[in-house]
Coordinates of C-alpha atoms in Angstrom, one line a residue:
X1 CA -26.8 -17.2 27.1
X2 CA -26.1 -14.3 24.8
X3 CA -23.2 -13.2 27.0
X4 CA -21.8 -16.7 27.3
X5 CA -21.9 -17.1 23.5
X6 CA -20.1 -13.7 23.1
X7 CA -17.5 -14.9 25.5
X8 CA -16.9 -18.1 23.7
X9 CA -16.6 -16.3 20.4
X10 CA -14.2 -13.7 21.8
X11 CA -12.1 -16.5 23.4
X12 CA -11.9 -18.2 20.1
X13 CA -10.8 -15.0 18.4
X14 CA -8.1 -14.6 20.9
X15 CA -6.9 -18.2 20.8
X16 CA -6.8 -18.6 16.9
X17 CA -3.8 -16.5 16.1
X18 CA -2.0 -17.8 19.2
X19 CA -2.5 -21.3 18.1
X20 CA -1.6 -20.6 14.5
X21 CA 1.7 -18.9 15.7
X22 CA 2.4 -21.8 18.2
X23 CA 1.9 -24.5 15.3
X24 CA 3.7 -22.3 12.7
X25 CA 0.7 -22.1 10.5
X26 CA 1.6 -19.3 8.1
X27 CA 0.1 -20.2 4.7
X28 CA -3.6 -20.1 5.9
X29 CA -5.3 -16.7 6.2
X30 CA -6.6 -15.9 9.6
X31 CA -10.1 -15.4 8.3
X32 CA -10.3 -18.9 7.0
X33 CA -9.1 -20.2 10.4
X34 CA -11.9 -18.2 12.0
X35 CA -14.6 -19.6 9.7
X36 CA -13.3 -23.1 10.3
X37 CA -13.5 -22.5 14.1
X38 CA -17.0 -21.1 13.7
X39 CA -18.0 -24.3 11.9
X40 CA -16.5 -26.4 14.8
X41 CA -18.4 -24.2 17.4
X42 CA -21.7 -24.2 15.6
X43 CA -24.4 -26.8 14.9
X44 CA -22.0 -28.7 12.6
X45 CA -20.1 -30.1 15.6
X46 CA -20.0 -28.8 19.2
X47 CA -23.2 -26.5 18.9
X48 CA -21.9 -24.3 21.8
X49 CA -22.5 -21.0 20.0
X50 CA -26.1 -20.4 18.9
X51 CA -26.9 -17.4 16.8
X52 CA -28.6 -14.6 18.8
X53 CA -29.4 -10.9 18.3
X54 CA -26.3 -9.6 19.8
X55 CA -23.9 -11.8 17.9
X56 CA -25.9 -11.1 14.7
X57 CA -25.5 -7.3 15.3
X58 CA -21.8 -7.5 15.9
X59 CA -21.4 -9.7 12.9
X60 CA -23.2 -7.2 10.7
X61 CA -20.9 -4.4 12.0
X62 CA -17.9 -6.8 11.3
X63 CA -18.7 -7.0 7.7
X64 CA -19.3 -3.3 7.4
X65 CA -15.9 -2.5 9.0
X66 CA -14.3 -5.3 6.9
X67 CA -15.5 -3.7 3.7
X68 CA -14.6 -0.2 5.0
X69 CA -11.0 -1.3 5.5
X70 CA -11.0 -2.9 2.1
X71 CA -11.9 0.4 0.5
X72 CA -9.0 2.0 2.4
X73 CA -6.6 -0.5 0.9
X74 CA -7.3 0.5 -2.7
X75 CA -4.5 2.7 -4.2
X76 CA -6.2 4.4 -7.2
X77 CA -3.0 6.3 -7.9
X78 CA -1.7 2.9 -9.4
X79 CA -4.2 3.5 -12.3
X80 CA -2.4 6.7 -13.2
X81 CA 1.1 5.4 -13.1
X82 CA 3.1 5.2 -16.4
X83 CA 4.8 2.3 -17.7
X84 CA 8.5 1.8 -16.8
X85 CA 11.2 2.4 -19.5
X86 CA 10.8 -1.1 -21.1
X87 CA 8.6 -1.9 -24.1
X88 CA 6.6 -4.5 -22.1
X89 CA 3.0 -3.8 -21.2
X90 CA 2.4 -2.0 -17.9
X91 CA 0.5 -3.0 -14.9
X92 CA -2.6 -1.1 -15.8
X93 CA -3.1 -2.5 -19.3
X94 CA -2.3 -6.1 -18.1
X95 CA -4.8 -5.7 -15.1
X96 CA -7.6 -4.3 -17.2
X97 CA -7.3 -7.1 -19.8
X98 CA -6.9 -9.7 -17.1
X99 CA -10.0 -8.7 -15.2
X100 CA -12.0 -8.4 -18.4
X101 CA -11.2 -12.1 -19.0
X102 CA -12.2 -12.9 -15.5
X103 CA -15.6 -11.4 -16.0
X104 CA -15.9 -13.3 -19.4
X105 CA -15.0 -16.6 -17.8
X106 CA -17.1 -16.1 -14.9
X107 CA -20.1 -15.7 -17.0
X108 CA -19.1 -19.0 -18.9
X109 CA -18.7 -20.7 -15.5
X110 CA -22.1 -19.6 -14.3
X111 CA -23.9 -20.7 -17.4
X112 CA -22.2 -24.1 -17.1
X113 CA -23.4 -24.2 -13.5
X114 CA -26.9 -23.4 -14.6
X115 CA -26.8 -26.2 -17.1
X116 CA -26.3 -28.7 -14.3
X117 CA -29.5 -27.7 -12.7
X118 CA -28.0 -27.1 -9.2
X119 CA -28.1 -23.3 -9.3
X120 CA -30.4 -21.3 -11.5
X121 CA -29.3 -17.7 -11.1
X122 CA -26.2 -17.2 -13.5
X123 CA -25.9 -13.5 -13.0
X124 CA -25.5 -13.8 -9.3
X125 CA -23.1 -16.7 -9.9
X126 CA -21.1 -14.5 -12.3
X127 CA -20.7 -11.8 -9.7
X128 CA -19.6 -14.1 -7.0
X129 CA -17.1 -16.0 -9.4
X130 CA -15.6 -12.7 -10.3
X131 CA -14.8 -11.7 -6.9
X132 CA -11.1 -11.6 -5.5
X133 CA -10.1 -11.4 -1.8
X134 CA -8.2 -8.1 -1.8
X135 CA -7.1 -8.4 1.7
X136 CA -5.6 -11.8 1.2
X137 CA -3.9 -10.7 -2.0
X138 CA -2.4 -7.6 -0.3
X139 CA -1.2 -9.8 2.7
X140 CA 0.5 -12.3 0.3
X141 CA 2.2 -9.5 -1.7
X142 CA 3.3 -7.6 1.5
X143 CA 4.9 -10.7 2.9
X144 CA 7.0 -11.2 -0.3
X145 CA 7.6 -7.3 -0.5
X146 CA 6.2 -7.1 -4.0
X147 CA 3.7 -4.3 -3.7
X148 CA 5.9 -1.7 -5.3
X149 CA 7.1 -4.0 -8.2
X150 CA 5.3 -4.4 -11.5
X151 CA 4.1 -7.9 -10.5
X152 CA 2.7 -6.7 -7.2
X153 CA 1.2 -3.7 -8.7
X154 CA -0.6 -5.8 -11.4
X155 CA -1.9 -8.2 -8.8
X156 CA -3.1 -5.5 -6.7
X157 CA -5.0 -3.8 -9.5
X158 CA -6.6 -7.1 -10.6
X159 CA -7.6 -7.7 -7.0
X160 CA -9.0 -4.1 -6.5
X161 CA -11.1 -4.5 -9.7
X162 CA -12.2 -7.9 -8.3
X163 CA -13.6 -6.1 -5.3
X164 CA -15.0 -2.8 -6.7
X165 CA -16.7 -4.2 -9.9
X166 CA -18.6 -7.1 -8.1
X167 CA -19.6 -4.9 -5.3
X168 CA -21.2 -2.4 -7.7
X169 CA -22.6 -5.2 -9.7
X170 CA -24.1 -6.8 -6.7
X171 CA -25.8 -3.5 -5.6
X172 CA -27.4 -3.1 -9.0
X173 CA -28.4 -6.6 -9.3
X174 CA -30.0 -6.4 -5.9
X175 CA -32.0 -3.3 -6.9
X176 CA -33.2 -5.1 -10.1
X177 CA -34.1 -8.4 -8.5
X178 CA -35.8 -6.8 -5.5
X179 CA -37.4 -3.6 -6.9
X180 CA -38.8 -1.1 -4.4
X181 CA -40.6 2.1 -4.7
X182 CA -37.3 3.9 -5.1
X183 CA -35.7 4.3 -8.6
X184 CA -32.5 2.5 -9.3
X185 CA -31.0 6.0 -10.3
X186 CA -31.2 6.9 -6.7
X187 CA -28.2 4.8 -6.2
X188 CA -26.2 7.6 -7.6
X189 CA -27.1 9.7 -4.6
X190 CA -24.7 7.5 -2.5
X191 CA -21.8 8.6 -4.7
X192 CA -22.9 12.2 -4.5
X193 CA -23.0 11.9 -0.7
X194 CA -19.4 10.3 -0.7
X195 CA -18.1 13.2 -2.8
X196 CA -19.7 15.9 -0.6
X197 CA -18.3 14.3 2.5
X198 CA -14.8 14.1 0.9
X199 CA -14.9 17.8 -0.1
X200 CA -16.4 18.8 3.2
X201 CA -13.7 17.2 5.3
X202 CA -10.5 17.5 3.2
X203 CA -9.4 20.7 4.8
X204 CA -10.8 20.2 8.4
X205 CA -9.1 16.8 8.5
X206 CA -5.6 18.3 8.3
X207 CA -6.7 20.6 11.1
X208 CA -7.8 17.6 13.3
X209 CA -4.1 16.4 13.6
X210 CA -3.3 19.8 15.3
X211 CA -6.0 19.7 17.9
X212 CA -6.5 15.8 18.4
X213 CA -5.5 14.3 21.7
X214 CA -5.8 10.8 23.2
X215 CA -9.2 11.5 24.8
X216 CA -10.8 12.7 21.6
X217 CA -9.4 10.5 18.8
X218 CA -11.0 12.8 16.2
X219 CA -9.7 10.7 13.2
X220 CA -11.5 7.5 14.5
X221 CA -14.7 9.4 15.3
X222 CA -14.6 10.7 11.8
X223 CA -14.1 7.2 10.3
X224 CA -17.2 5.9 12.1
X225 CA -19.2 9.0 11.2
X226 CA -18.4 8.3 7.4
X227 CA -19.3 4.7 7.8
X228 CA -22.7 5.3 9.5
X229 CA -23.6 8.2 7.4
X230 CA -22.9 6.5 4.0
X231 CA -24.4 3.0 5.2
X232 CA -27.5 5.1 6.2
X233 CA -27.7 6.8 2.8
X234 CA -27.2 3.5 1.1
X235 CA -30.1 2.0 3.0
X236 CA -32.4 5.0 2.2
X237 CA -31.7 4.8 -1.5
X238 CA -32.2 1.0 -1.7
X239 CA -28.6 0.1 -1.9
X240 CA -26.6 -2.5 0.0
X241 CA -25.0 -1.4 3.2
X242 CA -21.6 -2.8 2.1
X243 CA -21.5 -0.3 -0.8
X244 CA -21.9 2.6 1.7
X245 CA -19.1 1.1 3.9
X246 CA -16.8 0.6 0.8
X247 CA -17.3 4.2 -0.3
X248 CA -16.6 5.4 3.3
X249 CA -13.3 3.5 3.1
X250 CA -12.5 5.2 -0.2
X251 CA -13.3 8.7 1.1
X252 CA -11.2 8.0 4.3
X253 CA -8.3 6.9 2.1
X254 CA -8.5 10.0 0.0
X255 CA -8.3 12.2 3.1
X256 CA -4.8 10.9 3.4
X257 CA -4.9 9.6 6.9
X258 CA -1.8 9.3 9.0
X259 CA -0.2 5.9 9.4
X260 CA -1.2 5.7 13.0
X261 CA -4.8 6.3 12.1
X262 CA -4.7 3.4 9.7
X263 CA -3.2 1.2 12.4
X264 CA -5.9 2.3 14.8
X265 CA -8.7 1.5 12.5
X266 CA -7.1 -1.8 11.6
X267 CA -6.7 -2.7 15.2
X268 CA -10.4 -2.0 16.0
X269 CA -11.6 -3.9 13.0
X270 CA -9.3 -6.9 13.0
X271 CA -9.1 -6.9 16.8
X272 CA -12.9 -7.1 17.6
X273 CA -15.5 -6.7 14.8
X274 CA -14.1 -8.7 12.0
X275 CA -13.1 -11.9 13.8
X276 CA -16.8 -12.1 15.1
X277 CA -18.0 -11.7 11.5
X278 CA -15.9 -14.6 10.2
X279 CA -16.5 -16.8 13.3
X280 CA -20.2 -16.3 13.0
X281 CA -20.0 -17.0 9.3
X282 CA -18.8 -20.5 10.2
X283 CA -21.4 -20.9 12.8
X284 CA -24.3 -20.3 10.4
X285 CA -22.8 -23.1 8.2
X286 CA -24.6 -26.3 9.2
X287 CA -22.5 -29.2 7.7
X288 CA -24.9 -31.8 8.9
X289 CA -27.7 -30.2 6.8
X290 CA -25.3 -29.6 4.0
X291 CA -23.9 -33.1 3.9
X292 CA -27.4 -34.6 4.0
X293 CA -28.4 -32.7 1.0
X294 CA -26.9 -34.3 -2.1
X295 CA -27.6 -31.4 -4.3
X296 CA -25.9 -28.8 -2.1
X297 CA -23.0 -31.4 -1.5
X298 CA -22.6 -31.8 -5.2
X299 CA -22.6 -28.0 -5.7
X300 CA -19.3 -27.6 -3.7
X301 CA -16.9 -29.0 -6.3
X302 CA -18.8 -27.3 -9.1
X303 CA -18.5 -23.9 -7.3
X304 CA -14.8 -24.5 -6.6
X305 CA -14.3 -25.3 -10.3
X306 CA -16.2 -22.1 -11.1
X307 CA -13.9 -20.0 -9.0
X308 CA -10.9 -21.5 -10.8
X309 CA -12.3 -21.4 -14.3
X310 CA -13.1 -17.7 -14.0
X311 CA -9.4 -17.1 -13.5
X312 CA -8.0 -19.5 -16.0
X313 CA -7.2 -16.9 -18.7
X314 CA -5.1 -14.9 -16.4
X315 CA -2.1 -17.2 -17.1
X316 CA -1.5 -16.4 -20.8
X317 CA -2.3 -12.7 -20.1
X318 CA 0.2 -12.5 -17.2
X319 CA 2.7 -14.6 -19.3
X320 CA 3.0 -11.6 -21.6
X321 CA 5.0 -9.7 -19.0
X322 CA 6.1 -12.1 -16.2
X323 CA 7.9 -15.4 -16.0
X324 CA 5.8 -18.6 -16.6
X325 CA 6.1 -19.7 -13.1
X326 CA 5.0 -16.3 -11.7
X327 CA 2.1 -16.2 -14.2
X328 CA 0.9 -19.5 -12.7
X329 CA 1.6 -18.1 -9.2
X330 CA -0.4 -15.0 -9.9
X331 CA -3.3 -16.9 -11.4
X332 CA -3.6 -18.9 -8.2
X333 CA -3.3 -15.9 -6.0
X334 CA -6.2 -14.0 -7.9
X335 CA -8.3 -17.3 -7.5
X336 CA -8.4 -16.5 -3.8
X337 CA -11.8 -15.3 -2.8
X338 CA -13.7 -14.8 0.6
X339 CA -14.0 -11.3 1.5
X340 CA -17.0 -10.4 -0.7
X341 CA -18.4 -14.0 -1.2
X342 CA -19.8 -14.1 2.3
X343 CA -21.6 -10.7 2.2
X344 CA -22.8 -11.6 -1.3
X345 CA -24.4 -14.9 -0.3
X346 CA -26.0 -13.0 2.7
X347 CA -27.5 -10.6 0.1
X348 CA -28.5 -13.7 -2.0
X349 CA -30.3 -15.2 1.0
X350 CA -32.1 -11.8 1.7
X351 CA -33.3 -11.7 -2.0
X352 CA -34.5 -15.4 -1.6
X353 CA -32.3 -16.7 -4.6
X354 CA -29.9 -18.6 -2.4
X355 CA -30.9 -21.3 0.2
X356 CA -29.0 -21.7 3.5
X357 CA -27.5 -25.0 2.1
X358 CA -26.3 -23.2 -1.1
X359 CA -24.9 -20.3 1.0
X360 CA -22.9 -22.9 2.9
X361 CA -21.6 -24.4 -0.3
X362 CA -20.5 -21.1 -1.7
X363 CA -18.7 -20.2 1.6
X364 CA -17.1 -23.5 1.8
X365 CA -15.8 -23.4 -1.7
X366 CA -14.4 -19.9 -1.0
X367 CA -12.8 -21.2 2.1
X368 CA -11.0 -24.0 0.1
X369 CA -9.7 -21.3 -2.4
X370 CA -8.2 -19.4 0.6
X371 CA -6.6 -22.6 2.0
X372 CA -5.1 -23.7 -1.3
X373 CA -4.3 -20.6 -3.4
X374 CA -1.9 -18.8 -1.0
X375 CA 0.1 -22.0 -0.7
X376 CA 0.4 -22.5 -4.4
X377 CA 1.3 -18.9 -4.8
X378 CA 4.1 -19.1 -2.4
X379 CA 5.2 -22.5 -4.0
X380 CA 5.3 -21.2 -7.6
X381 CA 6.6 -17.6 -7.2
X382 CA 10.2 -16.9 -7.9
X383 CA 12.0 -13.6 -7.9
X384 CA 11.7 -11.4 -11.1
X385 CA 14.8 -9.8 -12.4
X386 CA 13.9 -6.4 -10.9
X387 CA 16.8 -4.9 -8.9
X388 CA 16.6 -2.6 -5.9
X389 CA 15.8 0.8 -7.2
X390 CA 18.7 3.1 -6.6
X391 CA 18.3 6.7 -5.6
X392 CA 18.6 8.9 -8.7
X393 CA 20.8 12.0 -8.0
X394 CA 21.5 14.5 -10.9
X395 CA 24.2 17.1 -10.5
X396 CA 23.7 20.2 -12.6
X397 CA 27.2 21.8 -12.7
X398 CA 30.4 19.8 -13.0
X399 CA 33.3 21.0 -11.1
X400 CA 35.9 20.2 -8.4
X401 CA 33.2 20.2 -5.7
X402 CA 30.5 18.0 -7.5
X403 CA 32.8 15.5 -9.3
X404 CA 34.5 13.9 -6.2
X405 CA 31.0 13.7 -4.4
X406 CA 29.6 12.0 -7.5
X407 CA 32.4 9.5 -7.6
X408 CA 32.0 8.6 -4.1
X409 CA 28.1 8.2 -4.3
X410 CA 28.3 6.1 -7.4
X411 CA 30.0 3.3 -5.2
X412 CA 26.9 3.2 -3.1
X413 CA 23.2 2.9 -3.9
X414 CA 22.9 5.9 -6.0
X415 CA 22.4 6.4 -9.7
X416 CA 24.5 9.5 -10.5
X417 CA 24.5 11.7 -13.5
X418 CA 26.3 15.1 -14.0
X419 CA 25.2 17.7 -16.4
X420 CA 27.4 20.6 -17.8
X421 CA 27.3 23.2 -20.5
X422 CA 31.1 23.7 -20.4
X423 CA 32.8 21.6 -23.3
X424 CA 36.1 22.0 -21.5
X425 CA 35.0 20.5 -18.2
X426 CA 33.1 17.8 -20.2
X427 CA 36.4 16.7 -21.8
X428 CA 38.1 16.9 -18.4
X429 CA 35.7 14.8 -16.4
X430 CA 33.7 12.6 -18.7
X431 CA 36.3 9.8 -18.4
X432 CA 36.1 10.0 -14.5
X433 CA 32.3 9.8 -14.0
X434 CA 29.0 9.9 -15.8
X435 CA 28.8 13.4 -17.4
X436 CA 26.4 14.7 -20.1
X437 CA 27.1 17.7 -22.1
X438 CA 24.4 20.2 -23.3
X439 CA 25.4 23.2 -25.4
X440 CA 23.2 25.4 -23.1
X441 CA 21.0 25.2 -20.0
X442 CA 17.4 26.1 -20.8
X443 CA 14.4 24.7 -19.1
X444 CA 13.3 22.9 -22.3
X445 CA 16.7 21.4 -22.9
X446 CA 17.1 20.2 -19.3
X447 CA 13.6 18.6 -19.5
X448 CA 14.3 17.0 -22.7
X449 CA 17.5 15.5 -21.4
X450 CA 15.7 14.2 -18.2
X451 CA 17.8 16.3 -16.0
X452 CA 14.8 16.8 -13.6
X453 CA 13.8 13.1 -13.7
X454 CA 15.6 12.4 -10.4
X455 CA 14.9 11.9 -6.7
X456 CA 17.4 14.6 -5.9
X457 CA 18.8 17.4 -8.1
X458 CA 22.0 19.1 -6.8
X459 CA 22.7 22.6 -8.3
X460 CA 26.5 22.9 -8.0
X461 CA 27.5 26.2 -9.7
X462 CA 29.4 28.8 -7.8
X463 CA 27.2 31.4 -9.4
X464 CA 24.2 31.7 -7.1
X465 CA 22.1 33.7 -9.8
X466 CA 22.5 30.6 -12.1
X467 CA 21.6 28.1 -9.3
X468 CA 18.6 30.3 -8.5
X469 CA 17.3 30.1 -12.0
X470 CA 18.0 26.4 -12.2
X471 CA 16.1 25.9 -9.0
X472 CA 13.1 27.7 -10.2
X473 CA 13.0 25.2 -13.3
X474 CA 13.5 22.2 -11.0
X475 CA 10.6 23.4 -8.7
X476 CA 8.4 23.7 -11.7
X477 CA 9.4 20.2 -12.7
X478 CA 8.4 19.1 -9.2
X479 CA 11.7 17.5 -8.3
X480 CA 11.2 15.8 -4.9
X481 CA 14.5 17.2 -3.3
X482 CA 16.5 20.2 -4.5
X483 CA 19.9 21.1 -3.1
X484 CA 21.4 24.5 -4.2
X485 CA 24.9 25.8 -3.6
X486 CA 24.4 29.4 -2.5
X487 CA 27.7 31.0 -1.5
X488 CA 26.7 34.7 -1.4
X489 CA 24.0 35.9 1.1
X490 CA 23.6 39.4 -0.3
X491 CA 21.3 41.4 2.0
X492 CA 20.1 43.3 -1.0
X493 CA 18.8 40.1 -2.6
X494 CA 15.9 37.9 -1.6
X495 CA 16.8 34.9 -3.6
X496 CA 18.2 33.1 -0.6
X497 CA 15.2 33.5 1.5
X498 CA 12.9 32.7 -1.5
X499 CA 14.6 29.4 -2.1
X500 CA 14.5 28.5 1.5
X501 CA 10.8 29.3 1.6
X502 CA 10.1 27.1 -1.5
X503 CA 11.7 24.1 0.2
X504 CA 15.1 24.1 -1.5
X505 CA 17.9 22.9 0.6
X506 CA 20.8 25.4 0.8
X507 CA 24.4 24.5 0.8
X508 CA 26.8 27.3 1.8
X509 CA 30.5 26.4 2.0
X510 CA 31.4 29.0 4.6
X511 CA 28.6 27.7 7.0
X512 CA 29.6 24.1 6.4
X513 CA 33.3 24.9 7.2
X514 CA 32.3 26.8 10.4
X515 CA 30.1 23.9 11.5
X516 CA 32.8 21.5 10.8
X517 CA 35.4 23.3 12.6
X518 CA 33.2 23.9 15.6
X519 CA 32.3 20.2 15.5
X520 CA 36.0 19.3 15.4
X521 CA 36.6 21.4 18.6
X522 CA 33.5 20.3 20.5
X523 CA 32.9 16.8 19.3
X524 CA 36.1 15.4 17.7
X525 CA 34.9 11.9 17.9
X526 CA 31.8 12.8 15.7
X527 CA 34.1 14.2 13.0
X528 CA 36.1 11.0 13.1
X529 CA 32.9 9.0 12.5
X530 CA 32.1 11.2 9.6
X531 CA 35.5 10.7 7.9
X532 CA 36.0 7.2 9.0
X533 CA 36.7 4.8 6.0
X534 CA 35.0 1.7 7.8
X535 CA 32.2 3.3 9.7
X536 CA 30.0 6.4 9.3
X537 CA 26.8 8.2 10.1
X538 CA 24.0 7.3 7.8
X539 CA 20.3 8.2 7.2
X540 CA 17.7 5.8 5.8
X541 CA 13.9 6.4 5.1
X542 CA 11.4 3.7 6.1
X543 CA 9.5 2.9 3.0
X544 CA 8.9 -0.9 3.5
X545 CA 5.7 -1.5 5.4
X546 CA 7.2 -4.7 6.7
X547 CA 8.9 -2.7 9.4
X548 CA 6.0 -0.4 10.3
X549 CA 4.8 -1.0 13.9
X550 CA 7.9 -3.0 14.6
X551 CA 9.9 -2.0 17.8
X552 CA 13.4 -0.7 17.3
X553 CA 14.8 -3.5 19.3
X554 CA 13.3 -6.1 17.0
X555 CA 14.7 -4.9 13.8
X556 CA 16.6 -7.8 12.2
X557 CA 19.8 -5.7 11.8
X558 CA 19.7 -3.8 15.1
X559 CA 22.8 -5.6 16.4
X560 CA 24.9 -4.1 13.4
X561 CA 24.0 -0.4 13.9
X562 CA 23.5 2.2 16.8
X563 CA 20.4 4.4 16.2
X564 CA 21.1 8.0 17.4
X565 CA 17.9 9.8 16.2
X566 CA 14.6 9.2 14.4
X567 CA 13.2 12.3 12.4
X568 CA 9.5 12.1 12.2
X569 CA 6.9 14.7 11.3
X570 CA 9.6 17.5 11.3
X571 CA 10.7 16.6 14.8
X572 CA 13.6 14.6 16.2
X573 CA 12.7 11.7 18.5
X574 CA 15.1 10.2 21.0
X575 CA 14.9 6.4 20.2
X576 CA 14.4 3.7 22.9
X577 CA 14.3 0.0 22.4
X578 CA 10.4 -0.1 22.4
X579 CA 10.1 2.8 20.0
X580 CA 7.8 1.8 17.1
X581 CA 8.9 2.4 13.6
X582 CA 6.5 4.3 11.4
X583 CA 6.4 4.7 7.6
X584 CA 8.4 7.7 6.5
X585 CA 10.6 7.6 9.6
X586 CA 14.2 9.0 8.9
X587 CA 16.5 6.7 10.9
X588 CA 19.9 8.3 11.7
X589 CA 22.5 5.7 12.8
X590 CA 26.2 4.7 12.9
X591 CA 27.4 1.4 11.5
X592 CA 29.8 -0.4 9.4
X593 CA 29.9 0.8 5.8
X594 CA 29.8 -2.7 4.5
X595 CA 26.4 -3.3 6.2
X596 CA 24.7 -0.2 5.1
X597 CA 23.9 -1.3 1.6
X598 CA 21.9 -4.4 2.7
X599 CA 20.1 -2.4 5.4
X600 CA 19.2 0.3 3.0
X601 CA 17.8 -2.3 0.5
X602 CA 15.6 -3.8 3.3
X603 CA 14.2 -0.6 4.7
X604 CA 13.8 1.6 1.6
X605 CA 12.3 -1.1 -0.5
X606 CA 8.8 0.3 -1.5
X607 CA 6.2 -2.1 -0.2

């Protein structure tokens, strides 16, 4: 019977996304559909999936993998990002204030719930009310391509806090309510273990990529080693296993895994373990018993009200930065909760402070938020006035080579500024393009004028010694791309080789002319494409995660372009229709100049 039950659960896990796609159900998270399916399969209705040891074990693994993947989703670099150029409050300050209000209102909601006499553990209720479904929030933001925008960053930070803070609070609360012979200070050992593992595997992990092969899958083995190790440490020090899994996810994220590693882990988790967990969560909810108990039945609307009341102050806080409709949309989105509620009520049942009927009420209330909140978010959200971010290119050196190039790039999706220390050239060219004059070029003055605050810095002087010095300053300023004109390859000087070794891209007029003339002889059609006024060769970098994993033939604009090469991991790949796009791919293609702008906007949008 255990095998039959597992077959039914796996069949349900297979059919749920198929039916959702067939019925065009897009606003309901898959996790919610799986819980509802579990309710239908369990004692509430059909009673064809009894709980057993095998399913319980797989369900426990499911929640561990789910929390591990949640840890991998958190981008702590957002906490260090600076505000944009406006005087408006940044995502970090808004998110911290917003989540502080969530904690305060969650406490108010839990005290009101205690006053009703239906649930007498306000601290536990506060922890649950303060949770946010990070996975659901990320999915909603990705769908609308908002992760890189201030609104998306703010929502992501609030959601991350809504998973990290309650998780830590739940672990401490469990240790206090259910004291053991272990000191609560031993909980710090799990953090020490996580730091040791991170430091131990930081360098070897980069080496794994060089020796890995399909039959070893070292990255996946390491991921599960981290999970099991930190879950075991958590159990030994009296912490909850989900804290160990969460820290394992953070360690894995800080090791900077490749995109394909993330895809494989996500495939394993959401393809097998996690659906079993959510379906079995539904199976364990007995609606017949729940509906027969007036107290538990009356608890559901109060819990739902508590989830909403905990987030009610988000609207005025978000309103300080975003449009009123988007502040409402963000409030509804953050009201979504499920990921941590289910493990939390499991902990509550183990501690003896939550009955099975109350656990069902908590879960159903969370399911309702997941059903309604994403729909309301999609209904209320409108686009903010945040345009596509142009590539910032700064030319240091204003002359007959750089000015025409700057003029042509300005017509595209580039933000161009030229810098000169020659007053005569400034007077000559400032009416033709965006030129800034500095009385002299020093590292301090160039920094003060934001000359190095660019995606690309082009050093266009004919004097290679001057370009060498400018390149050293640009390297010190950590400019992402530096292109230096270097006409003289003096065998007595090592400057050319030094710049190349430091990652500076060298432009040499003689070499460029030789290459162009050779191409004109060998491939005249290619040169015509380069100089054509209606079509050309272009390169775009995939930054939008919406396209990752998508086959080349399924790109929405594939009929408008012809892809010739894909540059990935320092190698050129010959593209085919079934070639999967990866984050960071450089797609080299030919196409109509009129269509390039829209394609670049879609593909290079940070998301």
